[in-house]
Short mmCIF file of C-alpha atoms in Angstrom, two decimals:
data_model
loop_
_atom_site.label_atom_id
_atom_site.label_comp_id
_atom_site.label_asym_id
_atom_site.label_seq_id
_atom_site.Cartn_x
_atom_site.Cartn_y
_atom_site.Cartn_z
CA MET A 1 -21.18 52.62 -52.01
CA THR A 2 -21.83 50.25 -49.04
CA THR A 3 -24.17 51.24 -45.98
CA LEU A 4 -24.79 50.05 -42.87
CA THR A 5 -28.14 49.50 -41.53
CA GLU A 6 -29.37 49.11 -38.26
CA ASP A 7 -30.01 45.28 -38.28
CA THR A 8 -26.37 44.90 -39.45
CA PRO A 9 -23.59 44.28 -36.44
CA PRO A 10 -20.41 45.77 -36.74
CA ALA A 11 -18.07 42.97 -37.47
CA ALA A 12 -15.38 43.81 -35.36
CA PRO A 13 -16.57 43.79 -31.97
CA ALA A 14 -18.25 40.10 -32.77
CA ALA A 15 -14.54 38.96 -34.28
CA ARG A 16 -13.15 40.11 -30.83
CA LEU A 17 -15.27 37.60 -28.80
CA ASN A 18 -14.78 34.99 -30.88
CA HIS A 19 -10.96 35.60 -30.93
CA VAL A 20 -9.20 33.21 -28.18
CA SER A 21 -5.57 34.30 -27.33
CA PRO A 22 -2.72 31.53 -27.81
CA SER A 23 -2.03 31.96 -23.53
CA ARG A 24 -5.43 31.22 -22.72
CA LYS A 25 -5.47 28.41 -25.25
CA ILE A 26 -2.14 27.01 -23.61
CA LYS A 27 -3.70 27.54 -20.33
CA ASP A 28 -6.84 25.16 -21.06
CA ARG A 29 -5.11 22.60 -22.31
CA ALA A 30 -2.23 22.34 -19.47
CA VAL A 31 -4.87 22.20 -16.76
CA GLN A 32 -7.11 19.37 -19.11
CA GLY A 33 -4.12 17.70 -19.06
CA LEU A 34 -3.21 17.61 -15.15
CA VAL A 35 -6.69 16.67 -15.10
CA TYR A 36 -6.28 13.82 -17.30
CA LEU A 37 -2.88 13.08 -15.69
CA SER A 38 -4.11 12.85 -12.50
CA PHE A 39 -7.53 10.66 -12.85
CA LEU A 40 -4.47 8.26 -14.46
CA LEU A 41 -2.58 8.73 -11.07
CA ALA A 42 -5.93 7.63 -8.87
CA LEU A 43 -6.33 5.00 -10.88
CA ILE A 44 -2.92 3.53 -11.20
CA PRO A 45 -3.71 2.11 -7.02
CA LEU A 46 -6.78 1.01 -7.69
CA VAL A 47 -6.39 -1.28 -11.35
CA SER A 48 -2.99 -2.47 -8.68
CA VAL A 49 -5.58 -3.73 -6.23
CA LEU A 50 -8.03 -5.34 -8.56
CA TRP A 51 -5.44 -6.82 -10.79
CA THR A 52 -3.51 -8.57 -7.57
CA VAL A 53 -7.05 -9.76 -5.71
CA VAL A 54 -7.85 -11.09 -9.39
CA GLY A 55 -5.16 -12.62 -10.21
CA HIS A 56 -4.42 -14.83 -6.44
CA GLY A 57 -7.94 -15.15 -5.84
CA ILE A 58 -9.71 -16.55 -8.64
CA GLY A 59 -7.79 -19.65 -8.54
CA ARG A 60 -10.37 -20.58 -5.51
CA LEU A 61 -13.04 -18.96 -6.80
CA ASP A 62 -15.71 -22.18 -7.88
CA ALA A 63 -18.83 -23.81 -6.75
CA GLN A 64 -16.90 -25.44 -3.08
CA PHE A 65 -15.86 -21.83 -1.79
CA PHE A 66 -19.79 -20.67 -1.54
CA GLN A 67 -21.23 -24.01 -0.25
CA PHE A 68 -19.09 -25.06 2.59
CA SER A 69 -17.84 -23.55 5.75
CA MET A 70 -14.14 -23.98 6.78
CA ASN A 71 -15.46 -26.07 10.11
CA GLY A 72 -13.01 -29.30 10.41
CA VAL A 73 -11.00 -27.70 7.58
CA SER A 74 -7.26 -26.72 8.61
CA GLY A 75 -5.23 -24.49 7.15
CA LYS A 76 -3.25 -26.79 5.23
CA ASP A 77 -6.03 -28.63 3.45
CA PRO A 78 -7.48 -28.31 0.55
CA GLY A 79 -11.01 -27.17 -0.04
CA GLY A 80 -12.75 -25.36 2.85
CA GLY A 81 -15.03 -22.68 1.93
CA ALA A 82 -16.51 -18.79 3.12
CA TYR A 83 -20.45 -20.22 3.14
CA HIS A 84 -19.74 -18.74 7.10
CA ALA A 85 -18.41 -15.82 6.50
CA ILE A 86 -20.58 -14.77 3.10
CA ILE A 87 -23.63 -15.39 5.36
CA GLY A 88 -22.49 -13.38 8.16
CA THR A 89 -21.50 -10.74 6.71
CA LEU A 90 -24.66 -9.98 4.55
CA GLU A 91 -26.33 -10.47 8.30
CA GLN A 92 -24.05 -8.40 10.61
CA VAL A 93 -24.14 -5.62 7.79
CA ALA A 94 -28.08 -5.67 6.71
CA ILE A 95 -28.54 -5.32 10.84
CA THR A 96 -26.24 -2.17 10.39
CA THR A 97 -28.25 -1.04 7.54
CA VAL A 98 -31.74 -1.30 8.95
CA ILE A 99 -30.52 0.46 12.60
CA ALA A 100 -27.86 3.44 11.13
CA VAL A 101 -29.71 4.45 7.92
CA PRO A 102 -33.20 5.86 10.03
CA ILE A 103 -30.96 7.58 12.70
CA ALA A 104 -28.29 9.15 10.11
CA VAL A 105 -31.15 9.95 7.87
CA LEU A 106 -33.48 11.52 10.64
CA THR A 107 -30.54 13.55 12.54
CA ALA A 108 -29.42 14.89 8.75
CA ILE A 109 -33.08 16.13 8.30
CA TYR A 110 -32.93 17.92 11.57
CA LEU A 111 -29.67 19.65 11.53
CA VAL A 112 -30.52 20.92 7.74
CA GLU A 113 -34.43 20.90 7.67
CA TYR A 114 -35.12 22.13 11.98
CA ALA A 115 -31.69 23.02 14.04
CA GLY A 116 -31.06 26.45 12.07
CA ASN A 117 -27.84 28.21 14.10
CA GLY A 118 -29.81 26.96 17.29
CA ARG A 119 -27.39 25.06 20.36
CA LEU A 120 -29.01 21.74 19.89
CA GLY A 121 -27.96 21.50 15.91
CA LYS A 122 -24.42 22.66 16.83
CA VAL A 123 -24.00 19.89 19.74
CA VAL A 124 -25.59 17.56 17.23
CA SER A 125 -23.34 18.41 14.89
CA PHE A 126 -20.01 18.65 17.09
CA PHE A 127 -20.63 14.96 17.94
CA VAL A 128 -21.40 13.57 15.02
CA ASP A 129 -18.04 15.08 14.13
CA VAL A 130 -16.19 13.64 16.88
CA MET A 131 -17.97 10.15 15.42
CA THR A 132 -16.36 10.34 12.26
CA GLY A 133 -12.96 10.21 13.75
CA ILE A 134 -13.77 7.41 16.29
CA PRO A 135 -10.94 4.62 15.68
CA SER A 136 -12.86 0.99 14.37
CA ILE A 137 -11.57 -0.91 17.23
CA VAL A 138 -12.85 2.03 20.07
CA ALA A 139 -16.19 1.06 18.56
CA GLY A 140 -15.63 -2.57 19.70
CA LEU A 141 -14.43 -1.82 22.57
CA PHE A 142 -17.01 0.16 23.65
CA VAL A 143 -19.52 -2.37 22.59
CA LEU A 144 -17.61 -5.41 24.37
CA ALA A 145 -17.33 -2.85 27.56
CA LEU A 146 -21.89 -2.13 27.56
CA TRP A 147 -23.15 -4.83 25.57
CA LEU A 148 -21.47 -8.02 26.14
CA LEU A 149 -19.61 -6.93 29.59
CA THR A 150 -21.69 -5.18 31.39
CA PHE A 151 -25.59 -6.30 30.47
CA GLY A 152 -23.90 -9.91 30.14
CA PHE A 153 -24.98 -10.57 26.39
CA GLU A 154 -22.86 -12.95 24.54
CA PHE A 155 -20.58 -12.54 21.49
CA SER A 156 -23.26 -12.38 18.45
CA GLY A 157 -23.44 -11.18 14.83
CA LEU A 158 -25.83 -8.62 16.52
CA ALA A 159 -22.97 -7.22 18.62
CA GLY A 160 -20.59 -7.08 15.89
CA ALA A 161 -23.44 -5.28 13.79
CA LEU A 162 -23.91 -2.42 16.72
CA ALA A 163 -20.41 -1.73 16.71
CA LEU A 164 -20.96 -1.00 13.39
CA THR A 165 -23.80 0.68 13.72
CA ILE A 166 -21.39 3.10 15.60
CA LEU A 167 -19.12 3.67 12.25
CA MET A 168 -22.23 3.99 9.95
CA ILE A 169 -24.09 7.06 11.53
CA PRO A 170 -21.50 9.78 11.23
CA THR A 171 -20.91 9.07 7.44
CA VAL A 172 -24.91 8.32 6.15
CA VAL A 173 -24.94 11.77 8.70
CA ARG A 174 -22.82 13.87 6.19
CA ALA A 175 -23.10 12.48 2.94
CA THR A 176 -26.86 13.20 3.55
CA GLU A 177 -26.24 16.21 5.39
CA GLU A 178 -24.55 17.49 1.94
CA MET A 179 -27.37 15.64 -0.42
CA LEU A 180 -30.19 18.35 1.66
CA LYS A 181 -27.84 21.65 1.38
CA LEU A 182 -27.91 20.87 -2.67
CA VAL A 183 -31.68 20.91 -2.90
CA PRO A 184 -32.86 24.02 -4.22
CA ASN A 185 -34.70 26.05 -1.94
CA GLU A 186 -36.96 27.69 -3.97
CA LEU A 187 -38.31 24.46 -4.35
CA ARG A 188 -39.10 24.41 -0.18
CA GLU A 189 -40.31 27.52 -1.08
CA ALA A 190 -42.37 27.04 -3.55
CA SER A 191 -44.10 23.62 -1.34
CA TYR A 192 -44.60 26.26 1.61
CA ALA A 193 -46.16 28.86 -0.66
CA LEU A 194 -48.95 26.08 -1.32
CA GLY A 195 -49.57 25.18 1.84
CA VAL A 196 -47.86 22.16 2.34
CA PRO A 197 -46.49 21.57 6.67
CA ARG A 198 -42.52 21.02 6.75
CA TRP A 199 -42.60 17.56 7.18
CA ARG A 200 -44.96 17.07 3.84
CA THR A 201 -42.46 19.09 2.41
CA VAL A 202 -39.54 17.01 3.04
CA THR A 203 -40.98 13.54 2.83
CA ARG A 204 -42.48 14.73 -1.03
CA VAL A 205 -40.27 16.89 -2.12
CA VAL A 206 -36.88 17.05 -0.37
CA LEU A 207 -35.53 13.99 0.23
CA PRO A 208 -36.96 12.52 -3.15
CA THR A 209 -34.52 15.14 -4.86
CA ALA A 210 -31.78 14.49 -2.82
CA LEU A 211 -32.17 10.01 -3.15
CA THR A 212 -30.24 9.82 -5.55
CA GLY A 213 -27.01 11.41 -3.20
CA ILE A 214 -28.38 9.61 -0.21
CA VAL A 215 -28.22 6.39 -1.72
CA THR A 216 -25.29 6.60 -2.84
CA GLY A 217 -23.04 7.81 0.58
CA ILE A 218 -25.30 4.97 2.39
CA MET A 219 -23.71 2.36 -0.38
CA LEU A 220 -19.85 4.27 0.47
CA ALA A 221 -20.87 3.60 4.03
CA VAL A 222 -21.49 0.38 3.52
CA ALA A 223 -18.70 -0.41 1.93
CA ARG A 224 -16.89 0.83 4.59
CA VAL A 225 -17.84 -0.67 7.74
CA MET A 226 -18.24 -3.96 5.39
CA GLY A 227 -14.32 -4.71 5.51
CA GLU A 228 -13.85 -3.50 8.96
CA THR A 229 -11.92 -6.50 10.88
CA ALA A 230 -10.69 -4.55 14.43
CA PRO A 231 -14.46 -4.33 16.00
CA LEU A 232 -15.79 -7.54 14.53
CA LEU A 233 -12.87 -9.96 16.18
CA LEU A 234 -14.27 -7.93 19.64
CA THR A 235 -18.16 -8.94 19.33
CA ILE A 236 -18.77 -11.40 17.50
CA PHE A 237 -15.65 -13.41 18.03
CA PHE A 238 -14.60 -15.97 15.60
CA THR A 239 -16.11 -19.79 14.51
CA LYS A 240 -15.48 -21.83 11.28
CA ALA A 241 -18.74 -22.86 11.67
CA ILE A 242 -22.27 -22.26 10.04
CA ASN A 243 -24.56 -19.52 12.36
CA THR A 244 -27.23 -18.24 10.14
CA ASP A 245 -28.83 -16.44 13.76
CA PRO A 246 -27.11 -13.32 13.75
CA PHE A 247 -28.62 -13.03 17.38
CA THR A 248 -26.67 -16.21 19.11
CA GLY A 249 -23.54 -17.69 19.59
CA PRO A 250 -20.47 -16.78 17.65
CA GLN A 251 -20.66 -15.33 14.18
CA GLY A 252 -18.62 -15.38 10.86
CA SER A 253 -17.68 -12.53 8.83
CA LEU A 254 -15.30 -11.95 5.62
CA PRO A 255 -13.32 -9.89 8.03
CA THR A 256 -12.52 -12.03 10.15
CA PHE A 257 -12.56 -15.13 7.38
CA ILE A 258 -9.82 -13.15 5.71
CA TRP A 259 -7.69 -12.30 8.59
CA ASP A 260 -7.45 -16.01 10.13
CA GLN A 261 -6.42 -17.53 6.80
CA ILE A 262 -4.02 -15.32 5.73
CA ALA A 263 -1.90 -15.00 9.16
CA ASP A 264 -1.76 -19.37 8.63
CA PRO A 265 1.81 -19.80 7.27
CA ASN A 266 0.23 -22.33 4.91
CA ALA A 267 -0.67 -21.81 0.57
CA ASN A 268 -4.20 -22.98 1.27
CA ALA A 269 -5.27 -20.74 3.89
CA HIS A 270 -3.58 -17.94 1.40
CA ASP A 271 -5.78 -18.68 -1.54
CA ARG A 272 -8.98 -18.98 0.19
CA ALA A 273 -8.16 -15.72 1.46
CA TRP A 274 -7.12 -14.17 -1.06
CA THR A 275 -10.49 -15.41 -2.49
CA GLY A 276 -12.28 -13.97 0.72
CA ALA A 277 -11.06 -10.57 -0.25
CA LEU A 278 -12.09 -11.14 -4.01
CA VAL A 279 -16.32 -12.02 -3.40
CA LEU A 280 -16.11 -9.25 -0.33
CA ILE A 281 -14.83 -6.83 -3.23
CA ALA A 282 -17.67 -8.74 -5.59
CA ILE A 283 -20.02 -8.21 -2.88
CA ILE A 284 -19.80 -4.04 -2.17
CA MET A 285 -19.49 -3.77 -6.34
CA LEU A 286 -22.80 -5.68 -6.62
CA LEU A 287 -24.93 -3.33 -3.60
CA ASN A 288 -23.39 -0.40 -5.26
CA LEU A 289 -24.97 -0.79 -8.84
CA ALA A 290 -28.10 -2.38 -7.07
CA ALA A 291 -27.99 1.33 -5.44
CA ARG A 292 -27.90 3.09 -8.30
CA LEU A 293 -30.38 1.09 -9.92
CA ILE A 294 -32.97 1.77 -7.35
CA ALA A 295 -32.28 5.22 -7.24
CA ARG A 296 -32.52 5.86 -10.81
CA ARG A 297 -35.90 4.18 -10.05
CA TYR A 298 -37.23 6.06 -8.03
CA ARG A 299 -35.83 9.69 -8.61
CA PRO A 300 -38.14 12.37 -9.94
CA ALA A 301 -39.70 12.33 -13.23
CA ALA A 302 -37.64 15.96 -13.84
CA ALA A 303 -34.43 14.00 -12.70
CA ARG A 304 -34.96 11.36 -15.25
#
């Protein structure tokens, strides 16, 4: 006769724990199917856009497109390039990032680490929400009215960067704020328990922990402003010549280059517009890849 000892677990409860009812399996498979279906549906417009842009833009993706401007080239003429527009876009986005990122990150740090439930924090958060919904052309009109008409400055890449800064700040603030909220409070409390002041805790503990998410948010904001056309038409004006000085005179950009070429009825102009769109997408993808590599390189060792 077999006897059960104290170390022998009963078989029936273990079997019940390992058993999954058929209805739960069906629901699990159904939900997985919906997730995969939603993923595929989300891929359809993305793949369609990439396929269309690559198919139409690959024809003019040559060395001449990157070496020459449109100065002296009409819409019906072959050749020409977007060198002036590429240089202008890179300079304008660089200036925008230099201005917007410090302001936005410091604002997010204040809202998460210092403001608490104070009235000033609520006011700042409210205006960030308002700025998030501002149409891009309104930002361009604001810079046009204040910077160009009131202060008397001329059209320039800097004016365009100021308009893009207005659009970029709220996006970076919200992304940084959410990443800082995800940092466990235990890390802050452990740092405070060691006598570390708050500012050093933020710079040495909180920010490195949230660095990957912050960089991703910044790159999403860069991708958004890099494709804006309306504020640039009002602030940098338009030129087909090469202007590498963003502080003096009208300057080209890829969005305005695409807008000008696609408005031309000639086939050669349309080819240049599609290639400009392809180059713009490629630049955004390269910037995102570089940001991911930088974030992975400098994130805390424990998170690798």
